[in-house]
Tab-separated table of C-alpha atoms and ligand atoms in Angstrom:
chain	number	residue	atom	x	y	z
A	1	MET	CA	-8.369	9.486	148.364
A	2	ALA	CA	-6.522	9.614	145.463
A	3	GLU	CA	-4.840	5.921	144.713
A	4	LEU	CA	-2.023	4.898	146.083
A	5	GLU	CA	0.567	3.690	142.668
A	6	ILE	CA	3.916	2.272	143.183
A	7	ILE	CA	5.920	2.662	140.399
A	8	GLY	CA	9.202	0.323	139.567
A	9	GLY	CA	9.431	-3.720	138.712
A	10	PRO	CA	7.796	-6.138	140.758
A	11	ALA	CA	11.180	-8.172	140.919
A	12	SER	CA	12.916	-5.234	142.525
A	13	ASN	CA	13.662	-5.828	145.927
A	14	TYR	CA	12.723	-2.428	147.053
A	15	VAL	CA	10.086	-2.574	145.099
A	16	TRP	CA	9.254	-5.396	146.479
A	17	ALA	CA	9.151	-3.783	149.906
A	18	CYS	CA	7.089	-0.950	149.248
A	19	ARG	CA	4.476	-3.482	148.053
A	20	ILE	CA	4.257	-5.464	151.122
A	21	ALA	CA	4.021	-2.513	153.794
A	22	CYS	CA	0.656	-1.729	151.412
A	23	ALA	CA	-0.512	-4.689	151.623
A	24	GLU	CA	0.608	-4.587	155.914
A	25	LYS	CA	-1.686	-1.583	155.323
A	26	GLY	CA	-4.462	-3.135	153.483
A	27	VAL	CA	-3.859	-0.151	150.860
A	28	PRO	CA	-4.952	-1.211	147.268
A	29	TYR	CA	-2.415	-0.068	144.979
A	30	LYS	CA	-1.526	0.742	141.576
A	31	LEU	CA	1.711	-1.150	140.321
A	32	THR	CA	3.312	0.480	137.284
A	33	PRO	CA	6.392	-1.084	136.012
A	34	ALA	CA	9.603	0.362	134.802
A	35	ARG	CA	13.202	0.241	134.400
A	36	PRO	CA	15.498	2.139	136.733
A	37	HIS	CA	16.790	5.491	134.543
A	38	SER	CA	12.961	5.337	132.363
A	39	PRO	CA	10.951	8.112	132.214
A	40	GLU	CA	8.899	7.032	134.886
A	41	ALA	CA	11.879	6.149	136.956
A	42	LEU	CA	13.092	9.468	136.060
A	43	ALA	CA	10.326	11.444	136.890
A	44	ILE	CA	9.979	10.805	140.363
A	45	HIS	CA	13.914	10.175	141.968
A	46	PRO	CA	16.345	12.080	141.137
A	47	LEU	CA	18.699	8.995	140.281
A	48	GLY	CA	16.292	7.021	138.164
A	49	LYS	CA	16.230	4.666	140.769
A	50	VAL	CA	12.721	2.586	141.767
A	51	PRO	CA	10.537	2.378	143.276
A	52	GLY	CA	8.934	5.495	143.213
A	53	LEU	CA	5.101	6.238	144.063
A	54	ARG	CA	2.755	8.460	143.392
A	55	HIS	CA	-0.678	9.547	145.777
A	56	GLY	CA	-2.282	12.639	144.903
A	57	ASP	CA	0.154	15.981	144.799
A	58	VAL	CA	2.562	13.638	146.526
A	59	GLU	CA	5.489	11.958	144.565
A	60	LEU	CA	8.195	10.105	146.748
A	61	ALA	CA	11.533	8.622	146.151
A	62	GLU	CA	13.850	5.912	148.226
A	63	SER	CA	11.778	2.738	150.005
A	64	ARG	CA	12.682	4.314	153.816
A	65	ALA	CA	10.372	7.777	152.489
A	66	ILE	CA	7.598	5.891	150.585
A	67	MET	CA	7.569	2.987	153.146
A	68	GLY	CA	7.440	5.793	156.003
A	69	TYR	CA	5.210	7.787	154.538
A	70	ILE	CA	2.737	4.292	154.129
A	71	ASP	CA	2.795	4.131	158.080
A	72	ARG	CA	2.103	8.054	158.718
A	73	VAL	CA	-1.340	8.271	156.176
A	74	PHE	CA	-3.454	5.157	156.414
A	75	ASP	CA	-4.941	3.087	158.997
A	76	GLY	CA	-3.608	-0.327	159.435
A	77	PRO	CA	-0.228	-2.251	161.955
A	78	LYS	CA	1.984	0.238	162.690
A	79	LEU	CA	5.034	-0.585	160.491
A	80	ILE	CA	7.327	1.508	162.672
A	81	PRO	CA	7.082	0.876	166.416
A	82	ALA	CA	5.267	4.087	168.669
A	83	ASP	CA	7.865	3.224	171.585
A	84	PRO	CA	11.383	5.044	170.931
A	85	VAL	CA	13.489	2.566	171.507
A	86	ALA	CA	11.820	0.070	169.468
A	87	ALA	CA	11.419	2.385	166.680
A	88	ALA	CA	15.495	3.221	167.167
A	89	ARG	CA	16.511	-0.321	166.671
A	90	MET	CA	14.124	-0.785	163.365
A	91	GLU	CA	16.462	1.936	162.031
A	92	GLN	CA	19.311	1.203	163.138
A	93	TRP	CA	18.988	-2.650	160.758
A	94	LEU	CA	17.011	-1.068	158.641
A	95	SER	CA	20.728	1.351	158.613
A	96	ILE	CA	22.653	-1.925	158.380
A	97	VAL	CA	20.381	-3.552	155.376
A	98	ASN	CA	20.454	-0.735	152.597
A	99	THR	CA	24.049	0.254	153.018
A	100	ALA	CA	25.742	-3.013	154.366
A	101	LEU	CA	23.767	-6.118	153.027
A	102	ASP	CA	21.901	-4.858	150.083
A	103	PRO	CA	25.070	-3.086	148.212
A	104	VAL	CA	26.969	-6.578	148.388
A	105	TRP	CA	24.458	-9.217	148.414
A	106	MET	CA	22.366	-7.264	145.698
A	107	ARG	CA	24.507	-5.233	143.538
A	108	GLN	CA	27.334	-6.940	143.517
A	109	TYR	CA	27.015	-10.344	144.677
A	110	LEU	CA	23.602	-10.995	142.860
A	111	ALA	CA	24.740	-8.420	139.756
A	112	ALA	CA	27.274	-10.830	139.184
A	113	TYR	CA	24.368	-13.016	137.873
A	114	ILE	CA	21.713	-10.793	136.335
A	115	VAL	CA	23.302	-8.073	134.594
A	116	PRO	CA	27.635	-9.671	134.111
A	117	GLY	CA	28.709	-7.186	132.317
A	118	THR	CA	31.217	-9.785	130.649
A	119	ALA	CA	31.747	-10.052	126.733
A	120	ASP	CA	29.584	-13.970	126.851
A	121	GLY	CA	26.984	-12.902	129.692
A	122	SER	CA	28.474	-15.123	131.482
A	123	PRO	CA	28.328	-14.510	135.433
A	124	ASN	CA	30.942	-12.610	136.434
A	125	ARG	CA	33.030	-14.210	138.739
A	126	ALA	CA	35.619	-11.635	139.996
A	127	ARG	CA	32.392	-9.709	141.394
A	128	ILE	CA	30.896	-13.130	142.821
A	129	GLU	CA	34.480	-13.763	144.298
A	130	GLN	CA	35.276	-10.240	145.670
A	131	ALA	CA	31.587	-10.424	147.917
A	132	LEU	CA	31.583	-13.907	148.914
A	133	PRO	CA	34.250	-13.326	152.206
A	134	ILE	CA	32.261	-10.288	153.128
A	135	MET	CA	28.457	-11.923	152.686
A	136	GLN	CA	30.847	-15.025	154.998
A	137	LYS	CA	31.410	-11.753	157.637
A	138	GLN	CA	27.179	-10.698	157.485
A	139	MET	CA	25.638	-13.553	157.757
A	140	PRO	CA	26.018	-14.987	160.609
A	141	VAL	CA	25.951	-11.362	162.166
A	142	MET	CA	22.385	-11.617	160.910
A	143	ASP	CA	21.917	-15.380	162.056
A	144	ARG	CA	22.957	-13.971	165.613
A	145	ALA	CA	20.564	-10.804	165.483
A	146	LEU	CA	17.714	-13.442	164.843
A	147	ALA	CA	18.520	-15.941	167.382
A	148	GLY	CA	15.333	-16.229	169.122
A	149	ARG	CA	13.940	-13.851	167.281
A	150	ASP	CA	10.553	-14.086	164.907
A	151	TYR	CA	11.286	-9.923	163.949
A	152	LEU	CA	14.588	-8.281	163.499
A	153	ALA	CA	14.295	-4.868	165.159
A	154	ALA	CA	11.051	-5.997	167.499
A	155	ASP	CA	7.876	-7.829	169.096
A	156	THR	CA	6.401	-6.541	165.197
A	157	PHE	CA	6.926	-6.433	161.860
A	158	THR	CA	8.442	-3.878	160.812
A	159	LEU	CA	10.399	-1.901	157.960
A	160	ALA	CA	13.207	-3.276	158.786
A	161	ASP	CA	11.908	-6.949	158.171
A	162	ILE	CA	10.020	-5.779	155.340
A	163	THR	CA	13.702	-4.938	153.598
A	164	LEU	CA	15.107	-7.865	154.457
A	165	VAL	CA	12.662	-10.662	153.669
A	166	PRO	CA	13.485	-9.695	149.750
A	167	ILE	CA	16.821	-10.087	150.018
A	168	LEU	CA	17.172	-13.117	151.713
A	169	PHE	CA	14.440	-14.634	148.995
A	170	TYR	CA	17.331	-13.671	146.304
A	171	MET	CA	19.454	-15.305	148.193
A	172	ARG	CA	17.881	-18.262	147.875
A	173	SER	CA	18.393	-18.176	144.106
A	174	LYS	CA	21.946	-18.714	143.058
A	175	PRO	CA	24.392	-21.271	144.170
A	176	GLU	CA	27.075	-19.713	146.887
A	177	SER	CA	24.361	-17.808	148.604
A	178	LYS	CA	22.214	-20.161	149.086
A	179	ALA	CA	24.642	-22.627	150.431
A	180	LEU	CA	25.671	-19.825	152.743
A	181	LEU	CA	22.333	-19.464	153.083
A	182	ASP	CA	21.299	-23.159	154.498
A	183	GLN	CA	24.051	-22.620	157.223
A	184	HIS	CA	22.557	-20.316	159.022
A	185	ALA	CA	19.253	-21.803	161.256
A	186	ASN	CA	17.990	-18.966	161.679
A	187	LEU	CA	18.393	-16.489	159.037
A	188	VAL	CA	16.435	-19.667	157.027
A	189	ARG	CA	13.919	-19.915	159.636
A	190	TYR	CA	12.707	-15.974	159.206
A	191	LEU	CA	12.939	-16.658	155.743
A	192	GLU	CA	10.340	-19.488	155.588
A	193	ARG	CA	7.943	-17.905	158.525
A	194	HIS	CA	7.496	-14.405	156.808
A	195	LEU	CA	7.607	-15.675	153.218
A	196	ALA	CA	4.374	-17.364	154.069
A	197	ARG	CA	2.784	-13.769	155.263
A	198	PRO	CA	0.182	-12.987	153.411
A	199	SER	CA	1.799	-9.459	152.044
A	200	VAL	CA	5.275	-10.898	151.238
A	201	HIS	CA	3.569	-14.125	148.847
A	202	GLY	CA	1.163	-12.239	147.451
A	203	ALA	CA	3.650	-10.021	145.816
A	204	ILE	CA	6.760	-12.911	145.306
A	205	PRO	CA	8.573	-11.941	142.270
A	206	GLN	CA	7.908	-14.221	138.638
A	207	ALA	CA	10.736	-13.087	136.910
A	208	PRO	CA	14.369	-12.614	138.317
A	209	PRO	CA	15.886	-8.767	138.092
A	210	GLY	CA	17.418	-7.120	135.053
A	211	THR	CA	14.480	-9.570	132.482
A	212	ALA	CA	12.405	-8.953	130.759
A	213	GLY	CA	9.316	-10.465	132.425
A	214	ALA	CA	10.988	-8.490	135.670
A	215	VAL	CA	8.985	-4.961	135.239
A	216	ARG	CA	5.790	-7.065	133.257
A	217	ALA	CA	2.890	-6.484	135.457
A	218	ALA	CA	2.502	-8.810	138.245
B	301	LIG	N1	18.198	3.472	148.517
B	301	LIG	C1	17.302	3.271	147.546
B	301	LIG	C2	17.313	1.469	146.261
B	301	LIG	C3	16.278	1.935	145.323
B	301	LIG	C4	17.377	0.983	144.352
B	301	LIG	O1	18.816	0.283	144.386
B	301	LIG	N2	16.729	0.404	143.454
B	301	LIG	C5	17.196	-0.663	142.024
B	301	LIG	C6	16.323	-1.308	140.968
B	301	LIG	S1	16.487	-2.586	142.904
B	301	LIG	C7	17.631	0.387	140.991
B	301	LIG	O2	16.990	1.200	140.718
B	301	LIG	N3	18.824	0.155	140.792
B	301	LIG	C8	19.244	1.201	139.580
B	301	LIG	C9	20.150	2.363	140.171
B	301	LIG	O3	21.464	1.563	141.274
B	301	LIG	O4	20.707	3.086	139.375
B	301	LIG	C10	16.223	2.403	147.995
B	301	LIG	O5	15.778	2.138	149.046
B	301	LIG	O6	15.041	3.081	147.374
């Protein structure tokens, strides 16, 4: 079978998620670091985002599509539950992570530190202060969802967990989000548990997004 290639810098939470999916399935892959909007990213993603996937003649963009493909094409543990109700719950939580959490926690809050757009390069306090009240409402929701549970959506590690864990990891890296996270014991326990998973641990980013190291090979 053709070699699978993941395109995107290893610091991207979504690139990391696709790498976790590969590792869970035991699929070897080549990582081709690339920045968003680089020719490599634009060659696959219509909007120039990362990650992208290449596998023989198949080219795919968007982490959900990429991870779904990996899950269906390769043997190994199912990352999308076979049970329709569990699969639907997984989609529900994955959608919440992708459409509600990532835009605020990563694109707004974390980005205010790493691509602040301020004249002197200091963190963009206005964007941080805008994000925090939303995060203060969302974090308890996620914490309650994990009460007494090891996984977000099913009895097994699914695409919902694979997508959430990298985002939670980044929330530990900045002061306000770390303080907020530390108030949510279920989220902290969940993050610690899954960071120790070999598939997750093996691809922990060595450099923050937006830095030169973020696109060097891991
Ligand atoms: N919905 C996309 C989101 C991917 C995404 O936001 N990637 C970021 C890097 S983590 C990116 O390429 N950002 C550049 C941009 O939005 O223009 C997915 O699930 O793959």
